Short mmCIF file of C-alpha atoms and ligand atoms in Angstrom, two decimals:
data_model
loop_
_atom_site.label_atom_id
_atom_site.label_comp_id
_atom_site.label_asym_id
_atom_site.label_seq_id
_atom_site.Cartn_x
_atom_site.Cartn_y
_atom_site.Cartn_z
CA MET A 1 0.08 -0.05 -0.21
CA ARG A 2 1.50 3.14 -1.03
CA GLY A 3 0.24 4.69 2.61
CA ALA A 4 2.31 2.68 4.99
CA ARG A 5 5.30 4.63 3.75
CA ARG A 6 4.12 8.15 5.18
CA THR A 7 2.61 6.96 8.54
CA ALA A 8 6.30 6.94 9.96
CA GLY A 9 5.71 4.43 13.59
CA ARG A 10 3.08 3.25 14.31
CA ARG A 11 2.58 0.14 15.14
CA PRO A 12 -0.18 -2.52 15.70
CA GLY A 13 -1.40 -1.59 19.45
CA ASP A 14 -0.68 1.37 19.83
CA ASP A 15 -3.74 2.62 22.09
CA ARG A 16 -4.38 5.61 19.52
CA ARG A 17 -8.63 7.16 21.04
CA THR A 18 -7.21 7.10 24.68
CA GLY A 19 -4.19 9.88 24.31
CA ARG A 20 -6.44 11.18 21.91
CA ARG A 21 -9.64 12.13 23.94
CA ALA A 22 -7.52 12.72 26.96
CA GLY A 23 -5.74 15.46 25.42
CA ARG A 24 -9.42 17.55 23.78
CA LEU A 25 -11.37 17.36 27.19
CA ASN A 26 -8.80 18.45 30.34
CA PRO A 27 -9.87 22.31 29.30
CA VAL A 28 -13.86 20.95 29.41
CA ALA A 29 -14.33 21.59 33.02
CA ALA A 30 -13.62 25.14 33.31
CA ARG A 31 -15.42 27.07 30.96
CA TRP A 32 -19.07 25.46 30.27
CA ARG A 33 -19.88 27.91 27.18
CA PRO A 34 -16.52 26.86 24.91
CA ALA A 35 -16.77 23.17 26.04
CA VAL A 36 -20.12 22.94 24.09
CA ALA A 37 -19.02 24.72 20.89
CA LEU A 38 -16.40 22.19 21.00
CA LEU A 39 -18.54 19.01 22.34
CA ALA A 40 -20.82 19.86 19.42
CA THR A 41 -17.17 19.92 17.50
CA LEU A 42 -16.88 16.20 18.94
CA ALA A 43 -19.32 14.91 18.62
CA LEU A 44 -19.41 16.44 14.95
CA LEU A 45 -16.23 15.91 14.22
CA GLY A 46 -15.40 12.78 16.69
CA PRO A 47 -16.96 9.94 14.88
CA VAL A 48 -14.26 11.22 11.34
CA GLY A 49 -12.18 12.08 13.24
CA TRP A 50 -12.23 8.71 14.81
CA LEU A 51 -12.36 6.69 11.16
CA TRP A 52 -9.87 8.75 10.42
CA TRP A 53 -7.88 8.37 13.18
CA SER A 54 -8.56 4.14 12.49
CA SER A 55 -7.33 4.35 8.83
CA LEU A 56 -3.75 4.54 9.51
CA LEU A 57 -1.51 1.83 8.64
CA PRO A 58 1.18 0.83 10.71
CA THR A 59 4.76 0.22 9.76
CA PRO A 60 6.00 -1.85 8.41
CA TYR A 61 3.05 -4.09 8.82
CA ALA A 62 2.63 -8.22 7.24
CA VAL A 63 0.20 -7.59 5.19
CA THR A 64 -1.06 -11.59 7.26
CA ASP A 65 -1.79 -9.72 9.84
CA MET A 66 -4.29 -7.27 8.41
CA GLY A 67 -8.13 -7.79 7.96
CA HIS A 68 -9.80 -10.49 8.92
CA VAL A 69 -9.84 -14.27 8.37
CA ASP A 70 -12.50 -16.08 5.68
CA ASP A 71 -12.37 -20.04 6.06
CA GLY A 72 -15.51 -19.34 4.12
CA GLY A 73 -17.34 -21.03 6.79
CA VAL A 74 -16.03 -23.71 7.01
CA PRO A 75 -13.03 -24.33 10.26
CA LEU A 76 -9.25 -25.52 8.66
CA PRO A 77 -8.72 -28.56 9.73
CA GLY A 78 -6.27 -29.08 12.11
CA PRO A 79 -5.11 -27.25 14.97
CA ALA A 80 -5.34 -24.34 12.13
CA GLY A 81 -8.57 -23.85 12.32
CA HIS A 82 -8.90 -23.51 15.59
CA HIS A 83 -6.00 -20.93 15.47
CA ALA A 84 -7.38 -19.17 12.51
CA GLY A 85 -11.51 -18.97 13.30
CA ALA A 86 -10.15 -17.69 17.34
CA ALA A 87 -8.59 -14.56 15.60
CA ALA A 88 -10.21 -11.99 15.24
CA HIS A 89 -7.93 -9.23 14.11
CA GLY A 90 -4.76 -9.84 13.74
CA GLY A 91 -2.32 -12.53 14.82
CA HIS A 92 -3.60 -15.15 12.66
CA GLY A 93 -0.07 -15.24 10.00
CA GLY A 94 0.55 -18.53 9.93
CA GLN A 95 -1.45 -20.50 11.72
CA ALA A 96 0.67 -24.30 12.42
CA VAL A 97 -1.22 -27.41 11.21
CA GLY A 98 0.76 -29.49 14.11
CA GLY A 99 2.25 -26.33 15.47
CA ARG A 100 5.02 -25.42 12.53
CA THR A 101 5.28 -23.33 9.98
CA VAL A 102 6.44 -22.93 6.23
CA GLY A 103 8.41 -19.31 6.19
CA VAL A 104 7.53 -18.15 2.39
CA ASP A 105 10.74 -17.73 1.51
CA THR A 106 11.70 -20.79 1.42
CA LEU A 107 9.15 -22.25 -0.62
CA ARG A 108 11.44 -22.54 -3.33
CA GLU A 109 11.63 -24.34 -6.91
CA THR A 110 11.88 -27.84 -5.93
CA SER A 111 13.58 -29.30 -9.08
CA THR A 112 17.26 -29.36 -8.76
CA ALA A 113 17.45 -29.31 -13.03
CA PRO A 114 20.44 -26.57 -13.89
CA PRO A 115 18.37 -24.58 -15.40
CA ALA A 116 17.91 -24.54 -19.14
CA VAL A 117 18.02 -20.95 -19.46
CA SER A 118 19.55 -18.48 -17.30
CA LEU A 119 19.92 -14.49 -18.22
CA THR A 120 20.75 -11.53 -16.06
CA LEU A 121 18.35 -8.57 -15.97
CA THR A 122 19.42 -4.85 -14.67
CA ALA A 123 16.86 -3.10 -14.04
CA ARG A 124 17.81 1.15 -14.05
CA ARG A 125 15.69 3.88 -14.79
CA ASP A 126 16.01 5.21 -18.17
CA ARG A 127 14.79 7.82 -20.60
CA ILE A 128 12.31 6.04 -23.39
CA ALA A 129 12.70 8.40 -26.67
CA LEU A 130 8.91 7.35 -28.20
CA PRO A 131 7.84 6.99 -31.66
CA THR A 132 6.26 10.37 -31.09
CA GLY A 133 9.36 11.96 -30.11
CA ARG A 134 8.06 11.84 -26.73
CA VAL A 135 10.92 11.55 -24.73
CA LEU A 136 9.37 9.02 -20.85
CA ASP A 137 11.50 8.69 -17.94
CA GLY A 138 10.69 5.48 -17.54
CA TYR A 139 11.90 2.16 -16.77
CA THR A 140 14.52 -0.11 -18.95
CA LEU A 141 15.74 -3.75 -18.04
CA ASN A 142 18.83 -4.85 -19.42
CA GLY A 143 18.41 -1.21 -21.45
CA THR A 144 14.79 -1.67 -23.14
CA SER A 145 11.32 -1.62 -22.60
CA PRO A 146 9.74 -3.74 -22.67
CA GLY A 147 12.28 -5.93 -21.78
CA PRO A 148 14.39 -9.44 -23.65
CA LEU A 149 12.04 -11.24 -24.42
CA ILE A 150 12.16 -14.35 -22.53
CA ARG A 151 11.60 -18.33 -24.20
CA VAL A 152 11.67 -21.47 -22.72
CA ARG A 153 10.47 -24.38 -23.63
CA GLN A 154 7.91 -26.80 -21.30
CA GLY A 155 10.18 -29.20 -18.38
CA ASP A 156 12.37 -27.05 -18.37
CA VAL A 157 14.37 -24.55 -15.58
CA LEU A 158 14.57 -20.70 -16.58
CA GLN A 159 16.65 -18.87 -13.50
CA VAL A 160 16.79 -15.60 -13.99
CA ARG A 161 19.20 -12.99 -11.69
CA LEU A 162 17.18 -9.23 -10.84
CA VAL A 163 19.90 -6.63 -10.73
CA ASN A 164 19.20 -3.16 -9.97
CA ALA A 165 21.20 -0.33 -11.31
CA ASP A 166 20.30 2.35 -9.34
CA VAL A 167 15.48 2.64 -8.76
CA ALA A 168 15.28 4.03 -5.67
CA GLU A 169 12.86 2.49 -4.81
CA GLY A 170 14.16 -0.80 -5.41
CA VAL A 171 12.31 -3.27 -7.91
CA THR A 172 11.20 -6.67 -8.20
CA LEU A 173 9.77 -9.08 -10.36
CA HIS A 174 6.53 -11.14 -10.50
CA TRP A 175 5.37 -14.28 -12.75
CA HIS A 176 2.40 -12.96 -14.37
CA GLY A 177 0.45 -16.55 -15.15
CA VAL A 178 3.47 -18.38 -14.67
CA ASP A 179 2.06 -20.89 -10.90
CA VAL A 180 5.95 -20.39 -10.19
CA PRO A 181 6.77 -21.41 -5.97
CA ASN A 182 6.00 -18.25 -4.07
CA GLY A 183 9.34 -17.50 -3.06
CA ASP A 184 9.40 -17.12 -6.34
CA ASP A 185 6.51 -15.30 -7.18
CA GLY A 186 8.60 -11.50 -6.57
CA THR A 187 5.82 -9.49 -4.38
CA ALA A 188 7.38 -7.66 -2.10
CA GLY A 189 6.74 -6.71 1.46
CA VAL A 190 4.63 -10.73 0.79
CA THR A 191 7.53 -13.28 -0.84
CA GLN A 192 10.94 -10.70 -0.85
CA ASP A 193 12.27 -7.51 -0.28
CA ALA A 194 12.56 -4.86 -3.08
CA VAL A 195 16.29 -5.61 -4.10
CA PRO A 196 17.97 -2.03 -3.67
CA PRO A 197 19.93 -0.53 -5.92
CA GLY A 198 23.19 -2.39 -6.23
CA GLY A 199 21.57 -5.87 -4.80
CA GLU A 200 20.24 -8.54 -6.58
CA PHE A 201 17.04 -11.70 -6.78
CA VAL A 202 18.08 -14.80 -8.18
CA TYR A 203 14.55 -16.14 -9.94
CA ARG A 204 14.11 -20.05 -10.29
CA PHE A 205 11.99 -22.11 -11.72
CA LEU A 206 10.70 -25.28 -13.52
CA ALA A 207 7.69 -23.91 -16.75
CA ARG A 208 5.30 -27.04 -15.61
CA ASP A 209 2.67 -24.78 -18.29
CA ALA A 210 3.22 -24.34 -22.09
CA GLY A 211 2.19 -20.84 -22.43
CA THR A 212 2.31 -17.06 -23.09
CA TYR A 213 3.00 -15.20 -19.78
CA TRP A 214 4.83 -11.96 -19.18
CA TYR A 215 6.77 -10.44 -16.14
CA HIS A 216 6.51 -7.29 -14.76
CA SER A 217 7.50 -4.99 -10.96
CA HIS A 218 5.49 -5.78 -8.28
CA GLN A 219 7.27 -3.04 -6.15
CA VAL A 220 4.90 -0.16 -6.98
CA ALA A 221 3.85 -2.02 -9.61
CA ASP A 222 1.52 1.05 -10.41
CA SER A 223 4.18 3.77 -11.87
CA GLN A 224 6.77 1.06 -13.08
CA VAL A 225 4.89 -1.39 -14.72
CA GLN A 226 3.09 1.81 -16.42
CA ARG A 227 6.85 3.27 -16.35
CA GLY A 228 8.25 0.10 -18.60
CA LEU A 229 9.60 -2.14 -16.22
CA TYR A 230 7.85 -5.58 -17.34
CA GLY A 231 8.44 -8.41 -21.08
CA ALA A 232 6.70 -11.03 -21.91
CA LEU A 233 7.67 -14.39 -21.37
CA VAL A 234 6.89 -17.40 -23.21
CA VAL A 235 7.23 -21.01 -22.65
CA GLU A 236 6.86 -23.25 -25.51
CA PRO A 237 4.93 -26.62 -26.38
CA ARG A 238 7.24 -29.60 -24.64
CA ASP A 239 5.57 -31.69 -28.26
CA GLY A 240 3.23 -31.15 -30.57
CA PRO A 241 4.18 -29.38 -34.63
CA PRO A 242 6.05 -26.51 -33.59
CA VAL A 243 3.78 -23.66 -35.00
CA ARG A 244 5.10 -19.99 -35.60
CA ASP A 245 4.14 -17.80 -32.67
CA VAL A 246 4.87 -13.98 -32.92
CA VAL A 247 4.36 -11.91 -29.56
CA ALA A 248 2.87 -9.02 -29.32
CA THR A 249 3.51 -6.84 -25.94
CA ALA A 250 0.22 -3.52 -25.74
CA HIS A 251 1.77 -1.52 -23.92
CA LEU A 252 0.50 2.41 -23.61
CA TYR A 253 3.43 4.40 -23.57
CA ASP A 254 2.74 8.90 -21.51
CA GLY A 255 -0.36 7.59 -23.53
CA ALA A 256 0.57 5.76 -26.67
CA ARG A 257 -0.16 2.16 -27.79
CA LEU A 258 3.31 0.51 -28.76
CA LEU A 259 3.78 -3.42 -29.72
CA ASP A 260 7.05 -4.23 -28.37
CA GLY A 261 8.06 -1.19 -26.87
CA ARG A 262 9.03 -0.55 -31.48
CA SER A 263 5.92 0.44 -33.03
CA PRO A 264 1.73 0.91 -33.16
CA THR A 265 2.82 -1.39 -36.30
CA LEU A 266 4.55 -4.42 -36.96
CA ALA A 267 5.33 -5.85 -39.46
CA VAL A 268 6.27 -10.15 -39.85
CA PRO A 269 6.62 -11.02 -42.56
CA ALA A 270 4.57 -14.77 -43.97
CA ALA A 271 3.59 -16.99 -46.93
CA PRO A 272 0.77 -17.98 -47.85
CA GLY A 273 -0.31 -20.52 -46.23
CA GLU A 274 1.23 -20.26 -43.40
CA ARG A 275 -0.13 -20.54 -39.81
CA VAL A 276 1.13 -18.09 -37.51
CA ARG A 277 -0.24 -18.05 -33.68
CA VAL A 278 0.18 -14.10 -32.56
CA ARG A 279 0.48 -14.01 -28.47
CA VAL A 280 -1.13 -10.50 -27.56
CA VAL A 281 -0.25 -9.34 -23.68
CA ASN A 282 -1.78 -6.61 -22.42
CA THR A 283 0.23 -4.69 -20.03
CA ASP A 284 -2.16 -1.81 -19.30
CA ASN A 285 -4.65 -1.26 -16.54
CA GLY A 286 -7.56 -1.09 -18.95
CA PRO A 287 -9.13 -3.80 -21.75
CA THR A 288 -8.37 -3.70 -24.82
CA SER A 289 -9.68 -5.58 -27.21
CA ALA A 290 -8.33 -7.74 -30.29
CA TRP A 291 -9.96 -9.21 -33.60
CA VAL A 292 -9.26 -9.92 -37.34
CA THR A 293 -9.00 -8.24 -40.93
CA GLY A 294 -8.32 -10.12 -43.94
CA ALA A 295 -9.07 -14.14 -42.54
CA PRO A 296 -11.05 -16.13 -40.01
CA PHE A 297 -8.51 -16.90 -36.51
CA ARG A 298 -8.83 -19.28 -33.89
CA LEU A 299 -8.42 -18.16 -31.08
CA VAL A 300 -6.16 -21.29 -29.54
CA ALA A 301 -4.66 -19.84 -26.32
CA ILE A 302 -6.56 -17.30 -22.88
CA ASP A 303 -4.34 -16.08 -20.53
CA GLY A 304 -1.50 -18.80 -21.06
CA THR A 305 -3.51 -22.09 -21.19
CA ASP A 306 -5.08 -23.88 -24.70
CA VAL A 307 -8.69 -23.80 -25.40
CA HIS A 308 -9.82 -27.02 -26.17
CA GLY A 309 -11.72 -26.97 -29.98
CA PRO A 310 -11.86 -23.89 -30.80
CA SER A 311 -13.30 -23.06 -33.51
CA PRO A 312 -13.12 -20.09 -36.74
CA VAL A 313 -14.06 -17.08 -35.38
CA GLU A 314 -15.42 -14.14 -38.16
CA GLY A 315 -16.54 -10.83 -36.96
CA ARG A 316 -15.96 -10.91 -33.46
CA SER A 317 -13.46 -8.89 -31.72
CA VAL A 318 -12.08 -11.18 -28.87
CA PRO A 319 -11.75 -9.27 -25.17
CA VAL A 320 -8.51 -8.72 -23.78
CA THR A 321 -8.04 -8.06 -20.28
CA ALA A 322 -5.80 -6.17 -18.31
CA GLY A 323 -2.57 -9.02 -17.28
CA GLY A 324 -5.13 -11.31 -19.64
CA ARG A 325 -3.56 -12.47 -22.48
CA ALA A 326 -4.63 -13.99 -26.43
CA ASP A 327 -3.54 -16.08 -28.43
CA LEU A 328 -5.29 -16.56 -32.40
CA GLU A 329 -3.70 -18.01 -34.67
CA VAL A 330 -4.36 -17.07 -38.10
CA THR A 331 -3.47 -19.01 -41.46
CA VAL A 332 -2.21 -15.99 -43.73
CA PRO A 333 -3.84 -15.29 -47.40
CA PRO A 334 -2.31 -14.13 -50.17
CA GLY A 335 -3.27 -11.12 -49.33
CA GLY A 336 -1.57 -10.74 -45.58
CA ALA A 337 -3.55 -9.75 -42.81
CA ARG A 338 -4.11 -7.76 -39.50
CA VAL A 339 -4.19 -8.59 -36.15
CA GLU A 340 -6.02 -5.53 -34.50
CA ILE A 341 -5.30 -4.50 -30.52
CA GLY A 342 -7.68 -1.91 -29.78
CA GLY A 343 -7.98 -0.39 -33.10
CA ASN A 344 -4.52 1.71 -33.14
CA ALA A 345 -2.60 -0.60 -32.92
CA ALA A 346 -1.81 -4.07 -35.03
CA VAL A 347 -0.31 -6.76 -36.02
CA VAL A 348 0.59 -7.03 -39.56
CA LEU A 349 1.07 -10.59 -41.50
CA GLY A 350 2.32 -11.73 -45.08
CA ALA A 351 4.63 -9.90 -47.63
CA GLY A 352 2.72 -7.57 -47.68
CA PRO A 353 1.02 -4.21 -46.67
CA GLY A 354 -2.18 -6.37 -45.47
CA PRO A 355 -5.35 -5.14 -46.27
CA PRO A 356 -6.47 -1.61 -44.91
CA PRO A 357 -7.44 -1.62 -41.23
CA SER A 358 -10.91 -2.53 -40.53
CA PRO A 359 -13.58 -1.33 -37.65
CA ARG A 360 -14.06 -3.72 -34.14
CA PRO A 361 -16.57 -5.36 -35.14
CA GLU A 362 -19.81 -4.85 -32.62
CA GLN A 363 -19.43 -8.53 -31.67
CA ALA A 364 -17.55 -9.84 -29.41
CA LEU A 365 -16.48 -13.58 -28.67
CA ASP A 366 -17.33 -14.99 -25.44
CA PRO A 367 -15.00 -17.29 -23.95
CA LEU A 368 -18.41 -18.25 -22.37
CA GLY A 369 -19.76 -20.56 -25.28
CA TYR A 370 -16.08 -20.76 -26.65
CA GLY A 371 -14.20 -24.12 -27.63
CA THR A 372 -14.85 -27.61 -26.36
CA PRO A 373 -15.82 -28.84 -23.60
CA ALA A 374 -13.12 -30.79 -21.77
CA PRO A 375 -11.37 -32.22 -18.02
CA LEU A 376 -10.85 -30.33 -15.21
CA GLY A 377 -9.00 -32.74 -13.13
CA PHE A 378 -10.65 -31.44 -10.15
CA ASP A 379 -14.56 -31.48 -9.12
CA PRO A 380 -15.69 -28.16 -8.11
CA ALA A 381 -19.03 -29.16 -6.35
CA ALA A 382 -16.51 -31.09 -3.91
CA ALA A 383 -15.36 -27.54 -2.42
CA ALA A 384 -14.11 -26.94 -0.22
CA ARG A 385 -14.88 -23.82 0.30
CA THR A 386 -16.78 -20.85 -1.26
CA PHE A 387 -15.76 -17.39 -0.91
CA GLY A 388 -16.97 -14.02 -1.41
CA TYR A 389 -14.79 -11.88 -2.98
CA ALA A 390 -17.37 -8.53 -3.62
CA ILE A 391 -16.19 -4.78 -5.10
CA GLY A 392 -17.83 -1.72 -4.05
CA ARG A 393 -16.83 1.56 -2.56
CA ARG A 394 -17.90 4.38 -0.62
CA PRO A 395 -16.56 7.17 0.59
CA GLY A 396 -13.73 6.67 3.51
CA PHE A 397 -10.95 7.02 4.77
CA LEU A 398 -7.19 4.85 3.85
CA ASP A 399 -4.40 5.38 5.75
CA GLY A 400 -6.17 9.18 6.41
CA VAL A 401 -6.15 9.56 3.16
CA PRO A 402 -10.40 10.58 2.73
CA GLY A 403 -11.77 9.33 -0.53
CA LEU A 404 -13.97 7.28 -2.97
CA TRP A 405 -12.28 3.92 -2.24
CA TRP A 406 -13.17 0.77 -3.32
CA THR A 407 -14.98 -2.26 -0.67
CA VAL A 408 -14.41 -5.22 -0.35
CA ASN A 409 -17.15 -7.78 0.68
CA GLY A 410 -17.78 -3.74 1.86
CA ARG A 411 -14.73 -3.69 3.70
CA MET A 412 -11.93 -1.21 2.92
CA TRP A 413 -8.51 -1.68 3.83
CA PRO A 414 -6.14 -2.70 5.13
CA ASP A 415 -9.91 -4.72 6.99
CA VAL A 416 -10.45 -7.02 3.43
CA PRO A 417 -10.51 -10.32 3.30
CA MET A 418 -8.19 -12.98 3.59
CA PHE A 419 -8.66 -15.99 2.68
CA MET A 420 -7.85 -19.79 4.00
CA VAL A 421 -7.11 -22.60 2.61
CA ALA A 422 -5.48 -26.09 3.24
CA GLU A 423 -3.94 -27.19 0.48
CA GLY A 424 -5.23 -30.05 -1.97
CA GLU A 425 -8.40 -28.14 -1.39
CA VAL A 426 -10.90 -27.47 -4.10
CA VAL A 427 -11.67 -23.49 -3.97
CA ARG A 428 -15.57 -21.19 -4.96
CA MET A 429 -14.93 -17.93 -5.54
CA ARG A 430 -18.24 -15.50 -5.50
CA ILE A 431 -16.39 -12.57 -8.00
CA SER A 432 -18.97 -10.10 -8.44
CA ASN A 433 -18.41 -6.08 -8.67
CA ASP A 434 -20.97 -3.02 -7.67
CA SER A 435 -18.19 -0.97 -7.83
CA GLY A 436 -19.85 1.31 -10.90
CA GLU A 437 -16.07 0.21 -13.25
CA VAL A 438 -14.80 -2.39 -14.69
CA HIS A 439 -11.89 -5.11 -12.11
CA PRO A 440 -9.08 -6.86 -14.13
CA MET A 441 -9.48 -9.43 -11.00
CA HIS A 442 -5.68 -11.22 -10.42
CA LEU A 443 -4.96 -14.45 -8.16
CA HIS A 444 -0.91 -14.40 -7.93
CA GLY A 445 -0.22 -18.38 -8.45
CA HIS A 446 -3.31 -19.83 -9.66
CA HIS A 447 -5.47 -20.12 -12.63
CA ALA A 448 -8.66 -19.96 -11.85
CA VAL A 449 -11.80 -22.03 -14.00
CA VAL A 450 -14.76 -19.63 -14.83
CA LEU A 451 -17.92 -22.20 -14.04
CA SER A 452 -20.59 -18.98 -14.75
CA ARG A 453 -21.14 -15.26 -15.99
CA ASP A 454 -24.23 -14.31 -13.73
CA GLY A 455 -25.72 -17.11 -13.07
CA VAL A 456 -25.10 -19.21 -16.96
CA PRO A 457 -22.72 -21.29 -16.03
CA SER A 458 -19.60 -22.71 -18.83
CA THR A 459 -20.72 -24.31 -21.94
CA GLY A 460 -18.32 -24.69 -24.14
CA SER A 461 -13.98 -25.25 -23.49
CA PRO A 462 -12.49 -24.38 -19.45
CA TRP A 463 -12.02 -21.04 -19.59
CA TRP A 464 -9.15 -20.27 -17.03
CA VAL A 465 -8.16 -17.52 -16.06
CA ASP A 466 -5.34 -15.05 -14.58
CA SER A 467 -6.84 -12.54 -15.35
CA LEU A 468 -10.37 -11.79 -15.39
CA ASP A 469 -12.88 -8.43 -16.37
CA VAL A 470 -15.89 -8.50 -14.05
CA ALA A 471 -17.74 -5.49 -15.59
CA ASP A 472 -19.90 -3.02 -13.27
CA GLY A 473 -23.31 -4.98 -12.13
CA GLU A 474 -21.40 -8.64 -12.73
CA SER A 475 -20.89 -11.58 -11.60
CA TYR A 476 -18.83 -15.36 -11.64
CA GLU A 477 -18.01 -17.88 -9.70
CA VAL A 478 -14.83 -20.12 -10.52
CA ALA A 479 -13.22 -23.16 -8.73
CA LEU A 480 -9.60 -23.55 -8.16
CA LEU A 481 -7.22 -26.34 -7.04
CA ALA A 482 -5.15 -25.11 -3.91
CA ASP A 483 -2.29 -26.97 -4.44
CA ASN A 484 0.06 -24.04 -4.67
CA PRO A 485 1.08 -22.89 -0.81
CA GLY A 486 1.79 -19.26 0.25
CA VAL A 487 0.67 -16.35 0.80
CA TRP A 488 -0.74 -14.98 -2.50
CA MET A 489 -2.44 -11.70 -3.65
CA ASP A 490 -5.84 -10.94 -5.32
CA HIS A 491 -5.88 -7.94 -6.13
CA CYS A 492 -7.27 -5.75 -9.02
CA HIS A 493 -4.90 -5.45 -13.04
CA ASN A 494 -5.85 -2.01 -12.80
CA LEU A 495 -2.87 -1.44 -11.05
CA THR A 496 -3.88 2.35 -9.92
CA HIS A 497 -6.85 0.06 -7.81
CA PRO A 498 -4.95 -1.87 -5.51
CA SER A 499 -3.95 1.43 -3.96
CA GLU A 500 -6.61 2.85 -3.76
CA GLY A 501 -7.29 -0.45 -1.38
CA LEU A 502 -8.52 -3.45 -4.03
CA VAL A 503 -5.71 -6.19 -2.21
CA ALA A 504 -6.88 -9.69 -1.48
CA HIS A 505 -5.51 -12.46 0.16
CA LEU A 506 -5.59 -15.94 -1.02
CA MET A 507 -3.40 -18.42 2.35
CA TYR A 508 -2.17 -21.79 2.90
CA ALA A 509 -3.26 -22.58 6.78
CA GLY A 510 0.39 -23.03 8.32
CA VAL A 511 2.22 -20.10 6.30
CA SER A 512 4.09 -17.49 7.43
CA THR A 513 6.01 -14.32 5.19
CA PRO A 514 9.03 -13.08 7.34
CA TYR A 515 8.86 -10.32 5.41
CA ARG A 516 6.74 -6.44 5.83
CA VAL A 517 5.38 -4.53 4.22
CA GLY A 518 6.90 -0.46 4.10
CA GLY A 519 9.30 0.02 7.27
CA PRO A 520 13.01 0.46 5.91
CA VAL A 521 13.13 -1.32 2.78
CA GLY A 522 9.95 0.63 1.67
CA ASN A 523 9.13 -2.66 0.45
CA ASP A 524 5.57 -1.31 -1.56
CA PRO A 525 3.50 -4.84 -3.53
CA GLU A 526 1.56 -1.36 -5.04
CU1 C2O B 601 0.57 -8.52 -12.21
CU2 C2O B 601 -0.18 -8.80 -8.44
O1 C2O B 601 0.33 -9.07 -10.72
CU1 CU B 602 -9.88 -2.28 -10.56
#
């Protein structure tokens, strides 16, 4: 939370109200007239003052001590259930299974295979020259934004050494959409300390699932990502015929959309009849969409997971959530084709200039009924617990700052739920939104499958997501298998919103974190 660093010197347990009341009421006895005025003022301002006062965040704090335990109404198995249920506020971090807790820093990759791909990424403050002629005060990785495209084969180990040259507030790398071990998740103040200038951190994980992913800083993420601290990661399938693929990261630099940080158009020479998989990555705070001019296409993957039985699509656009990915496969026609992104950027496939651009089709493809069903690998009907994640908005104070802030289940940060699970459980979550804006909800470390939207069940391919647009007035039911122990952020990927309170966490019983938000390191994941 941004504000955590502003409030120095507060600790959990400070008695805020006592100190305040004693100082104000002492003069009352002496002069009753001003006292009446004072009492009237206090009666009016007191509750507001208390709201303000009680919204101040301690620093540093453990995210596991914030908010309230939510076990979905079902006690956790073993001693963890007892403790978790008893903890009202604070101290619910690290309930032990059998009395011991596991620190997230120890939850690292267990494969001992040597890395097939190993590289160093050096983050620095940089001036990014835009094709518009403007210069953005931003960040680069190895001298470019986005950082290098990383390619690794499924089943191989990837090792990335992050070096911070001179980014004063520190940096991390989060592997968006990759279900990495918790200790490699790159969330400042939750799974690691931000890497200070001159420091480094080594991420190392097995690329288990093929797909399109991306990486970005999760320290002061809103500003660092917007200003260029991100890149794309492709995990190529181990089996199957090689398919030509192209990555298009779409990012707004100072309001101008660029593909791969270079230009609004990316020319990809391709022969007629060639099949090309275009991996669209939306690294922005808002949703976009992709469609194809000049040829039919198939939506072959969403958020890194292949769609089962994708049929040809024409005259429809594909929504791409903030943080989300969509892989579009096109067989290049003689006249070439354009994969349009948002209407202001395109990948041009073919030999020549390609067809003229087409406007966004009026209809959007709905993944809820696209493709054909396939096994999920678990039974959502056998869920051990069900959570609600209801997003709203109301006026109040967030770390002492008045505003219209997001709420989760009617409560404002930091009084948000800590969704508690035990390893191996099937979990359902109902995400609903009555806040007036769209929220691209992103859970770290897991993929969830969409069961229904507004009560309408999913009938197509399993729709696996790590980033899900929940529009105002919508509700989704999703399910996931809790198979990756740790403390995981579950937040909105319009990265401005988490700093306005739209964050909760998914936490496994028996896990604790030694890291803190705020404090001397200045950890600030949002
Ligand atoms: Cu792409 Cu919590 O992040
Ligand atoms: Cu949001």
